Coordinates of C-alpha atoms and ligand atoms in Angstrom, one line a residue:
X1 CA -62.1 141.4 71.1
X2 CA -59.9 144.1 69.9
X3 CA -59.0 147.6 71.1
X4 CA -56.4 150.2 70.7
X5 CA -54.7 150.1 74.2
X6 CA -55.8 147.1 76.6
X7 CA -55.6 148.3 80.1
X8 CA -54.5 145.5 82.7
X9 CA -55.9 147.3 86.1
X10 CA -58.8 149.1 87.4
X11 CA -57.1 151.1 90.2
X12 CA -56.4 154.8 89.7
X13 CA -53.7 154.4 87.0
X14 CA -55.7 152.1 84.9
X15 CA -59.0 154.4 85.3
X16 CA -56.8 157.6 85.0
X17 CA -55.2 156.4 81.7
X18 CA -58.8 155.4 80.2
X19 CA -60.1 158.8 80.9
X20 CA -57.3 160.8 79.1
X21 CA -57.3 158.3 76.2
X22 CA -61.2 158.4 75.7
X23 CA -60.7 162.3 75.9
X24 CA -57.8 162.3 73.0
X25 CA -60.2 159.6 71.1
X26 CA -58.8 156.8 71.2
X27 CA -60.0 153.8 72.7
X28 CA -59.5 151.6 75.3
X29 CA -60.7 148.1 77.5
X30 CA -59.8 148.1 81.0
X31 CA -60.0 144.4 82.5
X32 CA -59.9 144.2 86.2
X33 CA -59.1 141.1 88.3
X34 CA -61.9 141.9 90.9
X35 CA -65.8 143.0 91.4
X36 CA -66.4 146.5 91.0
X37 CA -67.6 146.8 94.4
X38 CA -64.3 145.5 95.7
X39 CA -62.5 147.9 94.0
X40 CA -64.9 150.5 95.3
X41 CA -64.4 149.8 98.7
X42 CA -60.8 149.2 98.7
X43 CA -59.5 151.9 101.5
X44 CA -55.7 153.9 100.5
X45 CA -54.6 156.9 99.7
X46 CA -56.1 160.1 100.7
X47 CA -53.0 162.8 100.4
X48 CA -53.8 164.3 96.6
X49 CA -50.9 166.7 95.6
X50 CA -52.4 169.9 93.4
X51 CA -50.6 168.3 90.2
X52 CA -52.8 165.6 90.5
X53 CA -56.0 167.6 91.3
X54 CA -55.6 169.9 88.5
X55 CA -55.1 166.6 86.5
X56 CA -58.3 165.5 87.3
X57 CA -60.0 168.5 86.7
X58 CA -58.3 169.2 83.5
X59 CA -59.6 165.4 82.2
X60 CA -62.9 166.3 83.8
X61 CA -62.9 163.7 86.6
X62 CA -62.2 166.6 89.4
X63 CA -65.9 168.5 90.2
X64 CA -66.6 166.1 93.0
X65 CA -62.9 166.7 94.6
X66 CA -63.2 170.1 93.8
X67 CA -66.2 170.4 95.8
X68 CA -65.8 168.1 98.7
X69 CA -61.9 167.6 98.7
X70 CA -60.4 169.5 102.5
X71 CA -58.0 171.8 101.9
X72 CA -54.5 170.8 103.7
X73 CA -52.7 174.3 104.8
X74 CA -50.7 172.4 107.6
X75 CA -49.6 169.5 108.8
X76 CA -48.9 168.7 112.6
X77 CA -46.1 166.2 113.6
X78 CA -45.4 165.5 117.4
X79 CA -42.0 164.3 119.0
X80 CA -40.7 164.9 122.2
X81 CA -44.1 165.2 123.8
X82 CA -45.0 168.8 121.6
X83 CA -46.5 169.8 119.1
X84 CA -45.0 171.3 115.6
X85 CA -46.7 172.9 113.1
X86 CA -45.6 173.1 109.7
X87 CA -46.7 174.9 106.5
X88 CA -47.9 173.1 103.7
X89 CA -48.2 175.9 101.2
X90 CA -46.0 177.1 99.1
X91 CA -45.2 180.6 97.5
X92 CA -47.5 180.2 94.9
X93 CA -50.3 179.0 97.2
X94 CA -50.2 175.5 96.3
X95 CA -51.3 173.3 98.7
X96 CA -52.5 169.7 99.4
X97 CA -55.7 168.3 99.3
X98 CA -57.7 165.3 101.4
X99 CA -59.8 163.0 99.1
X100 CA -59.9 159.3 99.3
X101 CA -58.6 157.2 96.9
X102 CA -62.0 155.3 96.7
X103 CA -63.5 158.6 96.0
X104 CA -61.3 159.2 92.8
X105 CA -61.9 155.9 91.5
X106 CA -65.5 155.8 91.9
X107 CA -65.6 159.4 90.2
X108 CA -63.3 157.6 87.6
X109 CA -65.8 154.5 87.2
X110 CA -68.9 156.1 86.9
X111 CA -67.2 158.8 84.3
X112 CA -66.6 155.8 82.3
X113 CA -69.7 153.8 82.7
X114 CA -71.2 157.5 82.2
X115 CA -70.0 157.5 78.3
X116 CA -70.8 153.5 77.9
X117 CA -67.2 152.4 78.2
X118 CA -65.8 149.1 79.0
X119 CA -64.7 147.6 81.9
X120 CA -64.4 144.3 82.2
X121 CA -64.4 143.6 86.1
X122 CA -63.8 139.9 87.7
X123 CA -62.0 139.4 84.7
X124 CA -57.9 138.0 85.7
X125 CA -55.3 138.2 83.2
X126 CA -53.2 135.5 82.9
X127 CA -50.2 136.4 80.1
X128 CA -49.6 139.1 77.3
X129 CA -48.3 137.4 74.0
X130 CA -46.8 138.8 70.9
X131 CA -46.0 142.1 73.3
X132 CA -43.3 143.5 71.1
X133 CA -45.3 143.5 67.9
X134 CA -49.3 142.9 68.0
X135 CA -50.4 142.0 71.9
X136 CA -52.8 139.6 72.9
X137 CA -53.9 139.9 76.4
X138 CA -55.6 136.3 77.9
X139 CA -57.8 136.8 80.7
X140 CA -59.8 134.5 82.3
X141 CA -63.6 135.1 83.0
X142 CA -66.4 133.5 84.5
X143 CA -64.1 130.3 84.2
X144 CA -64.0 131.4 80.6
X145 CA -60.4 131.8 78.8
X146 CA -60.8 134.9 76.7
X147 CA -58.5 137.4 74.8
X148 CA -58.1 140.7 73.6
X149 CA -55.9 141.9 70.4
X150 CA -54.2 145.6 71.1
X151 CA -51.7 147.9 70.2
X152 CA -50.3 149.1 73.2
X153 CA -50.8 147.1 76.3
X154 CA -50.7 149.3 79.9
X155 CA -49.6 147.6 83.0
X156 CA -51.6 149.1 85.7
X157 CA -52.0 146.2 87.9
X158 CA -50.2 147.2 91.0
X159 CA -47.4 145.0 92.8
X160 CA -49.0 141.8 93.1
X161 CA -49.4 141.9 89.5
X162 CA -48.8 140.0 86.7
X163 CA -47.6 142.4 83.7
X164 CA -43.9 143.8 85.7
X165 CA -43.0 140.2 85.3
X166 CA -43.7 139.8 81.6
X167 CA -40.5 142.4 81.0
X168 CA -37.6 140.3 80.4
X169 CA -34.9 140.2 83.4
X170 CA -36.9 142.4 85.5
X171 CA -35.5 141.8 88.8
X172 CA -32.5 142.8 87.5
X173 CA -34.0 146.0 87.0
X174 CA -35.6 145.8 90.7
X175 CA -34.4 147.9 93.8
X176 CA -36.3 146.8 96.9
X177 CA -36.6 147.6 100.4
X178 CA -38.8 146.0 102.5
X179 CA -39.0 147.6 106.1
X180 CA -39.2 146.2 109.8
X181 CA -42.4 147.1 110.6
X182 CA -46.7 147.7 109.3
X183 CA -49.1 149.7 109.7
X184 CA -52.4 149.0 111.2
X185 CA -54.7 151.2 109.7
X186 CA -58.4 152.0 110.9
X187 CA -61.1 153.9 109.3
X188 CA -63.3 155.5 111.9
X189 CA -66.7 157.3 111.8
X190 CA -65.5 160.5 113.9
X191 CA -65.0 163.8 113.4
X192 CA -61.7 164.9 113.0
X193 CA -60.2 166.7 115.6
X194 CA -58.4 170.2 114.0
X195 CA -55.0 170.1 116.9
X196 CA -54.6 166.5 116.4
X197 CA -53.7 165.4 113.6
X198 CA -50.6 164.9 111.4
X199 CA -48.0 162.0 112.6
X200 CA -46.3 161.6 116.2
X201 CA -42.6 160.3 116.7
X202 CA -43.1 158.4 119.5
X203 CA -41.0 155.9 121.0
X204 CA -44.0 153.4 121.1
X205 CA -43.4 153.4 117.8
X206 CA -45.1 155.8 114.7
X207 CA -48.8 157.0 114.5
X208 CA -50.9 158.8 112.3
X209 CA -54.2 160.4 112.4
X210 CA -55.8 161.7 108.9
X211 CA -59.1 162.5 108.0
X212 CA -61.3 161.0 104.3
X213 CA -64.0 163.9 105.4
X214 CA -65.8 165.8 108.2
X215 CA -67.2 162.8 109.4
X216 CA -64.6 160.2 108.4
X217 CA -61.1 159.9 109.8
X218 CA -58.1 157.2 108.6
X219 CA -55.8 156.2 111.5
X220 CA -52.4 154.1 111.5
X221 CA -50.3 152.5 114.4
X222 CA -46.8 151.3 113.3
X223 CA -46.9 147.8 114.4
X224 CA -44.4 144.5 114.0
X225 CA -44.4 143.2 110.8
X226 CA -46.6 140.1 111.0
X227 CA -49.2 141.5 113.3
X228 CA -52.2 140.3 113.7
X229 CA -55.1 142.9 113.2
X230 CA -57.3 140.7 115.6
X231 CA -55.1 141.1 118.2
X232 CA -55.6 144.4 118.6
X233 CA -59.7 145.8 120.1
X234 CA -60.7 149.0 119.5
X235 CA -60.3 150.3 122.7
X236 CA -56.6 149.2 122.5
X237 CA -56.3 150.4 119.1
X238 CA -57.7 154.4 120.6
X239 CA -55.8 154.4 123.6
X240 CA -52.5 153.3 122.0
X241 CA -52.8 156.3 119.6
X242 CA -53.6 158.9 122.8
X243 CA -50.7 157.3 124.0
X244 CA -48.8 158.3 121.1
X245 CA -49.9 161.3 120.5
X246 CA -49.6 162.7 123.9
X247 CA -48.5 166.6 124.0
X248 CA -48.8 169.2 126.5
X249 CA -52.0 170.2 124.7
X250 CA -53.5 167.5 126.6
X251 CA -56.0 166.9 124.0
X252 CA -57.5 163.4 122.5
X253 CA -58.4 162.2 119.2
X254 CA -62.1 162.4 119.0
X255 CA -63.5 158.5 118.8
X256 CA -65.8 156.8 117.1
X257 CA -67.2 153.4 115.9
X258 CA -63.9 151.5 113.8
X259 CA -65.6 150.6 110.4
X260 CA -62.6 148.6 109.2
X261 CA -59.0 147.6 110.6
X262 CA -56.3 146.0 108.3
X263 CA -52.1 146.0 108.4
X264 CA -50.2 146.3 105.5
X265 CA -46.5 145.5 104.9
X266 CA -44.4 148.9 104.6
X267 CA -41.9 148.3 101.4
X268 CA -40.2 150.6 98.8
X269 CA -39.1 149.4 95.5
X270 CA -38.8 151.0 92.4
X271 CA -37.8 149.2 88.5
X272 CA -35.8 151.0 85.9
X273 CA -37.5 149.5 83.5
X274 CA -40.7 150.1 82.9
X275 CA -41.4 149.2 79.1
X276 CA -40.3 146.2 76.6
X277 CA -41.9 146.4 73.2
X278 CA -45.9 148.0 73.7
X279 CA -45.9 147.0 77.3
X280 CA -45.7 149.8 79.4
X281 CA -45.8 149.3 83.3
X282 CA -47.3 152.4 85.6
X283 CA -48.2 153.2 88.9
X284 CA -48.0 150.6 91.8
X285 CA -46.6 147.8 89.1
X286 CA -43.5 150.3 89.0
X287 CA -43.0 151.3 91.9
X288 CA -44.4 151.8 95.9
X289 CA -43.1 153.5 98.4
X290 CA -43.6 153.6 102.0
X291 CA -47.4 155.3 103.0
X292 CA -46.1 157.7 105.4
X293 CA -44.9 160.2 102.2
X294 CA -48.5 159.6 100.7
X295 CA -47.0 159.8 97.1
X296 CA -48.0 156.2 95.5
X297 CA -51.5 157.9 94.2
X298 CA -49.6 160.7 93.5
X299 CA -46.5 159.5 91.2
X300 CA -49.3 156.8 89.6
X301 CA -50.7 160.3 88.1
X302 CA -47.2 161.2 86.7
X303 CA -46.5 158.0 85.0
X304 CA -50.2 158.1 83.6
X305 CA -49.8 161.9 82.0
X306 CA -46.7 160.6 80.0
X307 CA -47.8 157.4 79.1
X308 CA -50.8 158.8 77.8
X309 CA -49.3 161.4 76.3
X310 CA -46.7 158.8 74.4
X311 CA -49.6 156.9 73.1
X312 CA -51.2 160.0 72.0
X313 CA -48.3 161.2 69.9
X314 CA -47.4 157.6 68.3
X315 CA -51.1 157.5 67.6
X316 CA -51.6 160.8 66.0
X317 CA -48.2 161.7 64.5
X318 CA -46.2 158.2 64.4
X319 CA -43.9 159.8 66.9
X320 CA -42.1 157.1 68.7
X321 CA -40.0 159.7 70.6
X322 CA -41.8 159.6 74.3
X323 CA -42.5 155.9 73.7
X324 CA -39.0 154.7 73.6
X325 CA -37.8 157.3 77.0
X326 CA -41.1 156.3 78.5
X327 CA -38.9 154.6 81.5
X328 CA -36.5 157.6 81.3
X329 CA -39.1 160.0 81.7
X330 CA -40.8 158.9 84.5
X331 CA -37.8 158.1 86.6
X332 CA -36.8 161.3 87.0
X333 CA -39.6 162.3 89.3
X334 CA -40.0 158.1 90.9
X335 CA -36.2 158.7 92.1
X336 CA -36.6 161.8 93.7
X337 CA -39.7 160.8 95.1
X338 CA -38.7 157.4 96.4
X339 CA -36.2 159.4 97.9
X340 CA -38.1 161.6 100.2
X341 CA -40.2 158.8 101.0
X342 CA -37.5 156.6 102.0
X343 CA -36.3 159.4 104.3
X344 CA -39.4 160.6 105.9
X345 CA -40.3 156.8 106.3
X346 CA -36.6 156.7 108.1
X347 CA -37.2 159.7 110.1
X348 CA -40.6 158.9 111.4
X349 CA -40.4 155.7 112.6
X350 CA -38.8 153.7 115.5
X351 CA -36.7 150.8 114.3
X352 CA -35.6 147.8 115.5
X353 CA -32.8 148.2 118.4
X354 CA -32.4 152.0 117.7
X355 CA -30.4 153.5 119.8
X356 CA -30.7 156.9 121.9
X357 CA -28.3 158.5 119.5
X358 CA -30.3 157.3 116.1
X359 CA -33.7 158.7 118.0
X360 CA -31.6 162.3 118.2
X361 CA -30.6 162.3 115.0
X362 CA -34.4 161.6 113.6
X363 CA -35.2 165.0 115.6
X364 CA -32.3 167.1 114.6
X365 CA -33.3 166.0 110.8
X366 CA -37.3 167.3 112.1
X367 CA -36.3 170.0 114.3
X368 CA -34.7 171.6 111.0
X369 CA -37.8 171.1 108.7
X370 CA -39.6 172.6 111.3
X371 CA -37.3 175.4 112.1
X372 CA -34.6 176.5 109.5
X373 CA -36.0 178.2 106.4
X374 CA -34.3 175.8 104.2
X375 CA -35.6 172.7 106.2
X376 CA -38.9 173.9 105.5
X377 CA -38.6 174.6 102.1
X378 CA -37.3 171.4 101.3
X379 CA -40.8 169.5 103.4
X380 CA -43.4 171.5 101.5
X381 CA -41.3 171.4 98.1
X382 CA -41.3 167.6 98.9
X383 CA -44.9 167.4 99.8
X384 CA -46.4 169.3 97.1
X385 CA -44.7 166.9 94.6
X386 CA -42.4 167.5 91.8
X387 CA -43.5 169.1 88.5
X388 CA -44.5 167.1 85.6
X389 CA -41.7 166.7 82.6
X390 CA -45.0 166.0 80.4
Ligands
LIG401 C1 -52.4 152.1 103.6 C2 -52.1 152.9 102.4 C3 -52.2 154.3 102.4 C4 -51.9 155.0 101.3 N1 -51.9 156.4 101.3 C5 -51.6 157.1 100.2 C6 -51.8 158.6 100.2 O1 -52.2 159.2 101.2 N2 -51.4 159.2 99.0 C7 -51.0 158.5 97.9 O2 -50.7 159.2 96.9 N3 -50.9 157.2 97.9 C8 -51.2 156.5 99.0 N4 -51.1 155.1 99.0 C9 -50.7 154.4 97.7 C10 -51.8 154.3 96.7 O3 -53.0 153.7 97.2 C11 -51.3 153.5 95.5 O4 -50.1 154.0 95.0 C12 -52.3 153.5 94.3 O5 -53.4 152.6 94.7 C13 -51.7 152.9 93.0 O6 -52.7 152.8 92.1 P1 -52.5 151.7 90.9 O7 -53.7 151.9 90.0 O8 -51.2 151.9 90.3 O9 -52.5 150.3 91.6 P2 -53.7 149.6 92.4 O10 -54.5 150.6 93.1 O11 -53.1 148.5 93.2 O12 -54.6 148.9 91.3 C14 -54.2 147.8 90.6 C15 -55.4 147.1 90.0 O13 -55.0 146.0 89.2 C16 -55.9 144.9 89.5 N5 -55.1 143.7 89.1 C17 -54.0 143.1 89.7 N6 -53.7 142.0 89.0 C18 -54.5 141.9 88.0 C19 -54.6 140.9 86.9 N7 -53.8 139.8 86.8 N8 -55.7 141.0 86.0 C20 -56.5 142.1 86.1 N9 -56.4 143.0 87.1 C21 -55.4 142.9 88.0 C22 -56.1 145.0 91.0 O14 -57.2 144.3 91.4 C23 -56.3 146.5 91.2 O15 -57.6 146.9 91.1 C24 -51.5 154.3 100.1 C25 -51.4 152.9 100.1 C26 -51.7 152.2 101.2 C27 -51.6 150.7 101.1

């Protein structure tokens, strides 16, 4: 098998890059590790900053959004028993929007299967050889060792992939935090209720209540680290987030039948360096950063625009330019963003052994995003997401 640009991933960088290549002409094979209905079901991110959305639409992957994605004008966050409400739209009326992650990828898929593209799913790859002059991806399928020759090789495999560690003396080039606590996530069928929502600061520990839709709402506890999700019923899981969300509104999160439960490991880590020969490395390979800034989806679409968009000019017009500062390029908006995850994730949470003095620090640093002009500024900047170099 042979294509222009094998794609290693079938997750929203890996979809995203396909559809901008096929709509520049130049082909691609995406070969993904697991069933399509796996990767259809697979429950993330939901938070889609308006760079991204009008990335979608502008590669014709964003009517569905368009139409069904909720609007995101303000965000509630809760400490000290009250409520706080803060803008989410900017000057310019930019704002955020709710769509799930499986959403976008399953627009993404059937786009693709739509205009008779491949996709190779339960298909693993093992190694990348040759990557600094003619790749050759090997993949295993149906128990069945296969290859495919390419010119550019995209590493859009997330963090437990294979294709970060094929670039040589990578964890040298690794910054990593990994953070005292998880998340235990539910996805509900209940409506979401409009005054309780957001995140709540609570010395229980974090929560978070989001919705996927009108009928669909995505909840998180901060837990310990090696919780067990079993551990928890439902009815513990509900009345652990009225206990943290508690204001003198009085009000309760609305409830509903818990369609799935799972607790995922909060990390950061980021790599400055994201390319050796025609490997490129994008989204969750490159980088992740704690859920509670929502970004991961969100800087996967930056990497994507200037990876395509360095293919597309080496393609086209032999320009090597944005190839060889692909790393450079894409860092500058990974730092800042790893950044403001890294402090929102520090601000939000409870840690172990704080102290009375850390948890009044955490609410000056929220009492003046809520309440200084500048503070605020800063949050919805930060939310909105930073603009595109490419
Ligand atoms: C609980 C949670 C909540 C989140 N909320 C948000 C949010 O609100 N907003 C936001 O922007 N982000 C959020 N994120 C982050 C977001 O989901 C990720 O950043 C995003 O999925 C990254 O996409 P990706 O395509 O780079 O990687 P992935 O989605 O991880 O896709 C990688 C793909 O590669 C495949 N693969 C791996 N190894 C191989 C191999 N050897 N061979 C072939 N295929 C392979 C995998 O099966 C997978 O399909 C959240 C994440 C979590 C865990």
């Amino acid at each position: 098998m042979k294509t222009r640009v094998g794609i290693v991933g079938a997750g929203p960088s890996g979809l995203l890059l396909a559809q901008i290549l096929h709509n520049e002409g130049i082909p691609s094979v995406i070969i993904e590790h697991r069933s399509r209905d796996y990767v259809l079901e697979r429950i993330r991110a939901g938070v889609i900053e308006p760079g991204a959305v009008a990335t979608f639409v502008e590669h014709g992957v964003g009517d569905r959004l368009l139409c069904e994605g909720l609007p995101h004008q303000e965000m509630q966050l809760r400490w000290n028993g009250q409520m706080h409400r803060f803008n989410q739209v900017d000057e310019d009326g930019r704002q955020l929007t709710t769509y799930g992650q499986s959403a976008i990828v399953r627009d993404m898929i059937e786009a693709r299967e739509a205009a008779g593209l491949p996709i190779l799913w339960n298909a693993k790859v093992d190694t990348v050889e040759d990557i600094e002059h003619a790749p050759r991806i090997h993949f295993t399928r149906d128990g069945q060792a296969q290859t495919l020759d390419c010119d550019y090789v995209a590493g859009c495999d997330g963090f437990w992939g294979v294709t970060r560690g094929l670039i040589p003396d990578i964890d040298t080039h690794m910054f990593l935090k990994e953070y005292p606590f998880s998340w235990l996530g539910i996805l509900t069928q209940s409506a979401p209720n409009p005054d309780k929502r957001g995140y709540a600061h609570s010395l229980r520990g974090m929560a978070v209540a989001s919705s996927r839709s009108n009928t669909i709402c995505r909840h998180y506890l901060q837990v310990p680290p090696e919780t067990d999700v079993n551990a928890w019923s439902d009815d513990a899981i509900w009345d652990e987030l009225d206990l943290r969300f508690a204001d003198e509104g009085g009000e309760t999160l609305n409830r509903g039948p818990i369609l799935s439960k799972d607790v995922v490991r909060l990390r950061a880590f980021f790599c400055d360096r994201m390319r050796h020969g025609r490997l490129f490395i994008a989204g969750d390979a490159a980088h992740i950063v704690p859920p509670s800034g929502a970004k991961g989806l969100n800087l996967a679409v930056g990497d994507i625009r200037i990876l395509a968009e360095a293919i597309r000019r080496h393609v086209t017009a032999g320009d090597s330019g944005l190839i060889e500062n692909y790393d450079a390029t894409c860092l500058q908006r990974i730092r800042s963003t790893v950044h403001w995850s890294n402090r929102l994730a520090q601000t939000l949470h409870i840690f172990p052994g704080q102290t009375d003095f850390d948890t009044q620090m955490q609410m000056t640093t929220l009492n003046k995003w809520a309440h200084t002009e500048a503070g605020n500024r800063e949050f919805v900047q930060s939310a909105l997401g930073e603009p595109y170099p490419v």
